[in-house]
Amino acid sequence: MKEINIDSFFKKAVNYLEKTINNKDIKSELRDSFGEEYLLDYINKSIDLIIFNENSYLENKYKITINILNQSNNIGNYILYLDSEGEFIDEFLVWQ
């Protein structure tokens, strides 16, 4: 596998996350859960190379995980899958 630029992968993940968070339905859900003054922060958690996955389309892809916090409380995770070129494969937003 080609060597990746970790910083650029985390930046891509945050860009995708912010696009997702700015979705009208998600913004409404955040306001309902945390009030009008919610303030999100992101923590880069990990980048993993997926060697095997039951979903074969995710094999040999990078899994980038970002913790989502509101006022220092972990409220969820954003998981982004990219190929070795940094191209989008799939994404998941998981609330806790």
Coordinates of C-alpha atoms in Angstrom, one line a residue:
M1 CA 0.0 0.0 0.0
K2 CA 1.0 3.5 -0.7
E3 CA 2.2 5.7 2.2
I4 CA -0.6 8.2 3.2
N5 CA -0.4 11.7 4.6
I6 CA -2.1 11.4 7.9
D7 CA -2.9 15.1 8.3
S8 CA -4.5 15.3 4.9
F9 CA -6.7 12.3 5.7
F10 CA -7.9 13.8 9.0
K11 CA -8.5 17.2 7.2
K12 CA -10.6 15.4 4.6
A13 CA -12.6 13.6 7.3
V14 CA -13.3 16.8 9.2
N15 CA -14.5 18.4 5.9
Y16 CA -16.8 15.5 5.2
L17 CA -18.0 15.6 8.8
E18 CA -18.8 19.3 8.7
K19 CA -20.8 18.8 5.4
T20 CA -22.8 16.1 7.1
I21 CA -23.3 18.1 10.3
N22 CA -24.6 21.0 8.3
N23 CA -27.5 18.9 6.9
K24 CA -30.8 20.5 7.9
D25 CA -32.1 17.4 9.6
I26 CA -28.9 16.8 11.6
K27 CA -28.7 20.4 12.7
S28 CA -32.3 20.1 13.9
E29 CA -31.5 16.9 15.8
L30 CA -28.5 18.6 17.4
R31 CA -30.6 21.6 18.5
D32 CA -33.3 19.3 19.9
S33 CA -30.7 17.3 21.9
F34 CA -28.4 20.1 23.1
G35 CA -30.2 23.4 22.7
E36 CA -29.5 26.3 20.4
E37 CA -26.1 26.9 21.9
Y38 CA -24.5 23.6 21.1
L39 CA -20.8 23.8 20.4
L40 CA -19.1 20.9 18.6
D41 CA -15.5 20.0 18.9
Y42 CA -13.7 17.2 17.0
I43 CA -10.8 14.9 18.2
N44 CA -8.9 12.9 15.7
K45 CA -9.1 9.4 17.2
S46 CA -7.5 7.0 14.7
I47 CA -6.6 5.9 11.2
D48 CA -6.7 2.2 10.6
L49 CA -6.0 0.1 7.5
I50 CA -8.8 -2.4 7.0
I51 CA -7.2 -5.7 5.8
F52 CA -10.4 -7.8 6.1
N53 CA -14.1 -6.8 6.4
E54 CA -17.2 -8.8 5.8
N55 CA -18.1 -6.0 3.4
S56 CA -15.5 -6.6 0.8
Y57 CA -15.8 -3.1 -0.6
L58 CA -14.1 -1.8 2.6
E59 CA -11.1 -4.2 2.4
N60 CA -7.7 -2.4 1.9
K61 CA -9.3 0.9 2.7
Y62 CA -8.5 3.4 5.5
K63 CA -10.9 3.9 8.3
I64 CA -10.7 7.4 9.9
T65 CA -12.5 7.8 13.2
I66 CA -13.2 11.2 14.7
N67 CA -14.8 11.8 18.2
I68 CA -17.5 14.4 18.3
L69 CA -17.8 16.4 21.5
N70 CA -20.3 18.9 22.8
Q71 CA -19.0 20.9 25.8
S72 CA -16.3 18.3 26.5
N73 CA -18.8 15.4 26.5
N74 CA -18.4 12.7 23.8
I75 CA -21.7 12.6 21.9
G76 CA -20.7 10.5 18.9
N77 CA -18.2 9.3 16.3
Y78 CA -17.8 10.0 12.7
I79 CA -16.3 7.1 10.7
L80 CA -15.0 7.8 7.2
Y81 CA -13.6 5.2 4.8
L82 CA -11.1 6.4 2.1
D83 CA -9.0 4.5 -0.4
S84 CA -5.2 4.9 -0.6
E85 CA -5.7 7.9 -2.9
G86 CA -7.9 9.7 -0.4
E87 CA -11.1 9.1 -2.4
F88 CA -14.4 8.8 -0.6
I89 CA -15.7 5.2 -0.1
D90 CA -18.3 5.4 2.7
E91 CA -19.2 7.2 5.9
F92 CA -21.1 6.6 9.2
L93 CA -22.3 9.1 11.8
V94 CA -22.9 7.3 15.1
W95 CA -24.5 9.1 18.1
Q96 CA -24.0 7.9 21.6

